[in-house]
Coordinates of C-alpha atoms in Angstrom, one line a residue:
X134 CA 0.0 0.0 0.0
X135 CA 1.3 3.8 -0.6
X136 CA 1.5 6.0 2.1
X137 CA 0.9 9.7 1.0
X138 CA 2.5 11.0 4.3
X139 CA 0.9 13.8 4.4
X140 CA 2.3 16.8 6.5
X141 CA 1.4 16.3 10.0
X142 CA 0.6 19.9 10.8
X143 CA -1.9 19.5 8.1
X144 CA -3.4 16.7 9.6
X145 CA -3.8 18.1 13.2
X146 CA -5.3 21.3 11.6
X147 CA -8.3 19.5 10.7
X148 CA -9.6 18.6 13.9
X149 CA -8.4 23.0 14.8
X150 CA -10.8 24.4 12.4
X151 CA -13.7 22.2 13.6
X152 CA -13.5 23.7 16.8
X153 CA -13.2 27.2 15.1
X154 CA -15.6 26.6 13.2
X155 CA -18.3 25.3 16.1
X156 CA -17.2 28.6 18.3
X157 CA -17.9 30.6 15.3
X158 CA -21.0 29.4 14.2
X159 CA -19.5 28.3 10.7
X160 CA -20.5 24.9 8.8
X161 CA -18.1 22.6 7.1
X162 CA -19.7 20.8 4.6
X163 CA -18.6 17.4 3.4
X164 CA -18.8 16.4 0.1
X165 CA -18.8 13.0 -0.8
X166 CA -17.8 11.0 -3.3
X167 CA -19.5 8.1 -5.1
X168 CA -17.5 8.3 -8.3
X169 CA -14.0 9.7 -8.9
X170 CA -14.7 12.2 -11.7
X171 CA -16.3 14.4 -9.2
X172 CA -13.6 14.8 -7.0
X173 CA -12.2 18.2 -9.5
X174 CA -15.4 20.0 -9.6
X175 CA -16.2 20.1 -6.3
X176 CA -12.7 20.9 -5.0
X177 CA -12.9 23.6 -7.9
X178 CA -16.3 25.3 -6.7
X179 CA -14.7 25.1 -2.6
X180 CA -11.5 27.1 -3.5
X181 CA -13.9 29.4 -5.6
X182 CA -16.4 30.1 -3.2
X183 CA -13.7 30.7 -0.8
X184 CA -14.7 28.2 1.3
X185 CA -13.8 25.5 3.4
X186 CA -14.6 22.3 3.1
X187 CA -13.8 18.4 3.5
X188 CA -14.0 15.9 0.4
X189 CA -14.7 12.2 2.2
X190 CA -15.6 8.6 0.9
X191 CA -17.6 5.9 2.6
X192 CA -17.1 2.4 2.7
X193 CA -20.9 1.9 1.1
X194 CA -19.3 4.0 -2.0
X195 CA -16.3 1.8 -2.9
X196 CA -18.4 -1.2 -2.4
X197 CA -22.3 0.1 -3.9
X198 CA -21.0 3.1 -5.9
X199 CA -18.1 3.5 -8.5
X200 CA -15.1 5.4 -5.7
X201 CA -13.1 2.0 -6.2
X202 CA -11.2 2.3 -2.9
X203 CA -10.1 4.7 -0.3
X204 CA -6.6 4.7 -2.2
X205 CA -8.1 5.6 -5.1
X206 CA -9.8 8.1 -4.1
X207 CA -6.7 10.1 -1.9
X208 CA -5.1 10.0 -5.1
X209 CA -7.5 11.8 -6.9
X210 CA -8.0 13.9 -4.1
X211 CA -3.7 14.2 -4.6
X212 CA -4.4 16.5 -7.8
X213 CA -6.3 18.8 -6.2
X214 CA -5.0 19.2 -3.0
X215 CA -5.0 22.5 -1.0
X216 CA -5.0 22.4 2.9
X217 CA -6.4 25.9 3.6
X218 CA -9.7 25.3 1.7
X219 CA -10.0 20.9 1.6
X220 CA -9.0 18.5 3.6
X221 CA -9.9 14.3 3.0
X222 CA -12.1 12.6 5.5
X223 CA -13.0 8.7 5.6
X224 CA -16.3 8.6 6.2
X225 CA -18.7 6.0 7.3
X226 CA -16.8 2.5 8.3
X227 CA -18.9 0.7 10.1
X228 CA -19.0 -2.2 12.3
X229 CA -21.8 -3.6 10.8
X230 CA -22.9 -2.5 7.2
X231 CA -26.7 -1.4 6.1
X232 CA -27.1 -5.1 4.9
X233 CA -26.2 -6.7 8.3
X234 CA -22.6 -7.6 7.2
X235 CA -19.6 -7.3 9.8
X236 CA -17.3 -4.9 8.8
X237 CA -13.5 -5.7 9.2
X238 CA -13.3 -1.9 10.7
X239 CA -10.2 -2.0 12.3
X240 CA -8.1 -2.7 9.2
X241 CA -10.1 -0.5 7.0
X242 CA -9.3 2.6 9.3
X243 CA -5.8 1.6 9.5
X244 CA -5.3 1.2 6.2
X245 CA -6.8 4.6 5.5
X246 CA -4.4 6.0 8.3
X247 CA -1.6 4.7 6.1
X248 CA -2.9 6.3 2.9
X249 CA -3.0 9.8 4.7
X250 CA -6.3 10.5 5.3
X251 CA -6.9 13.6 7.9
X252 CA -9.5 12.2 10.1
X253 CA -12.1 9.5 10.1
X254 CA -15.4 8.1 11.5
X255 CA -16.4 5.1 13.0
X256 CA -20.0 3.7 12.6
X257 CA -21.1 1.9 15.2
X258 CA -24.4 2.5 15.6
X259 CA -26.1 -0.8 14.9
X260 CA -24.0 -2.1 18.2
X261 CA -25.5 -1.6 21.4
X262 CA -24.0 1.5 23.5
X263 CA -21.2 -0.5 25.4
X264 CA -20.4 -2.3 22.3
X265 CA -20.2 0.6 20.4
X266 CA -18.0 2.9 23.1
X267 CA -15.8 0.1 23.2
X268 CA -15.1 -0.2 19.5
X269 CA -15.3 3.7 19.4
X270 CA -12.5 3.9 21.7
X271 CA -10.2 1.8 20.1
X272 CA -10.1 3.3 16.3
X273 CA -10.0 6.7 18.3
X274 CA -7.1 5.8 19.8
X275 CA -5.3 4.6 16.7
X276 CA -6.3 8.3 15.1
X277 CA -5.0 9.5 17.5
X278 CA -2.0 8.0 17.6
X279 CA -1.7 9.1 14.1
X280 CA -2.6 12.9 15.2
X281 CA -5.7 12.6 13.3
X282 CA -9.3 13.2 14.7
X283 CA -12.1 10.9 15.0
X284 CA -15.8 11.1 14.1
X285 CA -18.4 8.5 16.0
X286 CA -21.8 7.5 15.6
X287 CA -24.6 7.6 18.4
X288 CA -28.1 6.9 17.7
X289 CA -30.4 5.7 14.4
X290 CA -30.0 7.9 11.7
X291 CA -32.0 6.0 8.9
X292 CA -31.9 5.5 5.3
X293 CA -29.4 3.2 4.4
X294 CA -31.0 0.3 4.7
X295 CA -32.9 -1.7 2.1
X296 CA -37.0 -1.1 1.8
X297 CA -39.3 1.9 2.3
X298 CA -39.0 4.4 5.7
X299 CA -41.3 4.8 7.6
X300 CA -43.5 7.8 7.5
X301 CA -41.4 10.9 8.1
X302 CA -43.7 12.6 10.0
X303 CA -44.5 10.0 12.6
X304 CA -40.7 9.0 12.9
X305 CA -40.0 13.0 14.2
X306 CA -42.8 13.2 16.3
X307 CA -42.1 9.9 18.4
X308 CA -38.2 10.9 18.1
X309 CA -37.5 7.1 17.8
X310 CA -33.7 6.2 17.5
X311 CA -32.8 10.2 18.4
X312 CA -29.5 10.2 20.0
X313 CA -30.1 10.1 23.7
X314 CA -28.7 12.9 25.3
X315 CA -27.3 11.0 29.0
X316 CA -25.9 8.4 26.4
X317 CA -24.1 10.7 24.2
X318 CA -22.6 12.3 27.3
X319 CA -21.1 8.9 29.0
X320 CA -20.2 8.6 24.7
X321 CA -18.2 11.0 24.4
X322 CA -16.3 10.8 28.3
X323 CA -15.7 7.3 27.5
X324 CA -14.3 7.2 24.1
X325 CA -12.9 10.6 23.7
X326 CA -14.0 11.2 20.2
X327 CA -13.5 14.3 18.8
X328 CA -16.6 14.8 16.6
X329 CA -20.3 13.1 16.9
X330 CA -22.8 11.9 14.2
X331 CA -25.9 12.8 16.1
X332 CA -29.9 11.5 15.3
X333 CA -32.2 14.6 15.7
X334 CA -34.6 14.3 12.6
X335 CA -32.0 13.7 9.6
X336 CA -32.1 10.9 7.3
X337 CA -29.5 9.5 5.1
X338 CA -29.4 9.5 1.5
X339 CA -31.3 6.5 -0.6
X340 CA -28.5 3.8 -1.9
X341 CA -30.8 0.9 -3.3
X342 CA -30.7 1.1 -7.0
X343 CA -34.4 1.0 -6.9
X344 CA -34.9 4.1 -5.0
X345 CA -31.1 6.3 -5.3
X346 CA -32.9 8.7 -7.9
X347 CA -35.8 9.5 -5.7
X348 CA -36.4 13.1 -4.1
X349 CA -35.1 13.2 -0.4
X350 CA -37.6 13.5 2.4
X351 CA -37.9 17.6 3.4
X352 CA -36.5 16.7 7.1
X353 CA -36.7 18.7 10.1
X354 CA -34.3 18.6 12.8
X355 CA -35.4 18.8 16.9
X356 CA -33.2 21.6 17.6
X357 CA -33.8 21.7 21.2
X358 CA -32.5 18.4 21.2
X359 CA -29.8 19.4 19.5
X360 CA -28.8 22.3 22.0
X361 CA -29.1 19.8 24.9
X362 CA -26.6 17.3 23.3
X363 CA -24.2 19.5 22.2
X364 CA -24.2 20.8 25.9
X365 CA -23.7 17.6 27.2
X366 CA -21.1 16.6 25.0
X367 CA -19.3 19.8 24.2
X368 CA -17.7 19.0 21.0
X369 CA -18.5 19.2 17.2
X370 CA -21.3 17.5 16.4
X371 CA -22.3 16.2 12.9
X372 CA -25.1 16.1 10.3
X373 CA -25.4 13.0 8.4
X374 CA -28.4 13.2 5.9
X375 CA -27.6 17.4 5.4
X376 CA -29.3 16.8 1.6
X377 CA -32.9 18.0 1.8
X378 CA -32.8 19.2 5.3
X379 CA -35.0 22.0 5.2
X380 CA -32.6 25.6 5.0
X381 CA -34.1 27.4 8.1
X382 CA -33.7 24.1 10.3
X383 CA -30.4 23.5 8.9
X384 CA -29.2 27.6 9.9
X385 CA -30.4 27.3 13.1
X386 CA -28.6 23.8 13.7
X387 CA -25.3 25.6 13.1
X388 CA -25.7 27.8 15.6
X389 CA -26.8 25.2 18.0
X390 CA -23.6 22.9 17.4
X391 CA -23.9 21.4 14.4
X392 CA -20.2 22.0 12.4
X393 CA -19.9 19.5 9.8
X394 CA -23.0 18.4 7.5
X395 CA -22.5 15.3 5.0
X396 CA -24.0 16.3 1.5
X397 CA -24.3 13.3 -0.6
X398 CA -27.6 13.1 -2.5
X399 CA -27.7 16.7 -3.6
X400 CA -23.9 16.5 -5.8
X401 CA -24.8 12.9 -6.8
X402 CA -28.2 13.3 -8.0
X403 CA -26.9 16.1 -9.9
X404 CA -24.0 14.2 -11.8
X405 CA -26.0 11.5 -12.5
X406 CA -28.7 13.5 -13.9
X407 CA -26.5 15.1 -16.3
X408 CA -24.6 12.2 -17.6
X409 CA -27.5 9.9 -17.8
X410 CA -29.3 12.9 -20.2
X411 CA -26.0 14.5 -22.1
X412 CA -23.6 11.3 -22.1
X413 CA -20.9 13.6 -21.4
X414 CA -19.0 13.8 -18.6
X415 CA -17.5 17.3 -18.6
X416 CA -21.3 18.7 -18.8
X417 CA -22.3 16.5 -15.7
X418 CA -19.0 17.6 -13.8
X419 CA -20.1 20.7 -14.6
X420 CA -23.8 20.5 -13.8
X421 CA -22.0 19.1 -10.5
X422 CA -19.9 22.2 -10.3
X423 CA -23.1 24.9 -10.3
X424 CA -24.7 22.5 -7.8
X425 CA -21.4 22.5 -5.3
X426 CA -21.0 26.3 -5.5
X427 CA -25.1 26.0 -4.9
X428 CA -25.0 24.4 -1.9
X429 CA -21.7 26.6 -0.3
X430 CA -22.6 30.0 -1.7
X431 CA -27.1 29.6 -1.3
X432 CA -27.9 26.5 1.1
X433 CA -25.5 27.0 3.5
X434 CA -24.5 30.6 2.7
X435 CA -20.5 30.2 3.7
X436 CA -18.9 31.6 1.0
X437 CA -15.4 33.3 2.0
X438 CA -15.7 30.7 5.2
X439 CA -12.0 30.3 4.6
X440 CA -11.2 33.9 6.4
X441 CA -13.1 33.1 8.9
X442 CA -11.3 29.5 10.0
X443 CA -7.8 30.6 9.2

């Protein structure tokens, strides 16, 4: 395997600007990547927007999508690179995939560690809470070790799995699966993560072939259930599911602790839209381009968020 060996200031910084970014009220989106060609226009439309942002791949987009591998996709990443507006994040391993399969986590992570990649997260969700603090704990401490941060998973944020959800609407109100707030504190004490994937209303992206080109439920977000966990816990905390989050919930969430917000569905739908009508990819990396700087400069309104992290 290559190692990139990526500078280790570089690599500490990332888990810096997070907490700038939380004490400033300032979102980091992160952009993922289901297929390599997209890596160049969305690092083009961050260092245009003047933004700040992460580019991150999960395992379900190497294994369900067309990213290859975690190597491949640092050394896309490699071409673009530029510390004081990207950074590369390894998102969603986890311990048991959407399609009940163990995960061999450990190795994944270190591998990825090896590669160069600034920070990652560890899905343990479908464990129970001593299971998952345990395993938590354990790829925090090799990030650590590396100087790198780590991003956890508390609570059921749905979506991935195969079949229909259940009605939106009846899932908020009964808050089923929200990340509970006495948990997420013993969480966080226990495994000393440095960033958490909470459940407050937010719903993952559709993956199933049958269903990945459907419009994402409008979600809503419990924001005083937000506010209580991120006093509890005190650190970053993250929006999985940020695609179709309704704006005004999504403004308020920032100022209530939410830093860094996964966008998936929006880019994807996008680039697939346009290839799958033109056949060519430099108009759907384009169309993917617009819908980027879209999402930085309208949705979350952070352009020029670089002068305010650094």
């Amino acid at each position: 395997m290559t190692e990139h060996n990526l500078p280790n200031d570089a690599q500490m910084k990332t888990k810096t600007i997070m907490e700038t970014a939380c004490r400033n009220g300032v979102a980091i989106p992160a952009f993922n990547i289901p297929y390599l060609p997209m890596v160049e226009p969305i690092a083009r439309a961050i260092v245009d927007s003047n933004s700040f942002a992460l580019i991150e791949v999960a395992r379900l987009e190497w294994e369900k999508f067309e990213s290859e591998s975690p190597k491949a996709v640092i050394d896309e990443y490699l071409k673009f690179r530029n510390p004081k507006h990207i950074r590369i994040h390894l998102d969603h391993v986890p311990a048991i995939d959407e399609d009940g399969k163990v995960v061999d986590y450990i190795q994944i992570i270190q591998d990825a560690i090896a590669l160069g990649y600034e920070s990652v997260m560890f899905d343990g969700s479908r464990l129970n809470l001593d299971e998952n603090i345990s395993a938590t704990k354990k790829v925090a401490e090799l990030a650590h070790e590396a100087g790198i941060a780590c991003e956890a998973e508390l609570g059921a944020v749905l979506g991935h799995e195969e079949g229909p959800l259940p009605p939106y609407d009846a899932f908020f109100k009964s808050g089923k699966g929200f990340t509970d707030i006495k948990e997420a504190q013993r969480f966080v004490k226990e495994t000393a993560c440095d960033w958490l994937s909470v459940a407050i209303g937010n719903i993952h992206g559709n993956i199933a072939k049958a269903t990945r080109d459907e419009k994402k439920v409008e979600a809503r977000l419990n924001l005083k259930h937000l506010e209580k966990l991120h006093q509890a816990t005190n650190i970053p905390l993250v929006l999985h599911g940020g695609s179709g989050v309704q704006k005004n919930y999504v403004t308020q969430a920032i100022k209530k602790g939410i830093t860094k917000i996964n966008i998936g569905t929006e880019i994807r739908q996008a680039y697939e839209v346009a290839l799958r009508e033109t056949g060519e990819l430099e108009l759907a990396k384009k169309a993917l381009y617009d819908r980027t700087l879209w999402v930085i400069e309208d949705y979350f309104a952070i352009k020029n968020s670089h002068d305010l992290l650094f």
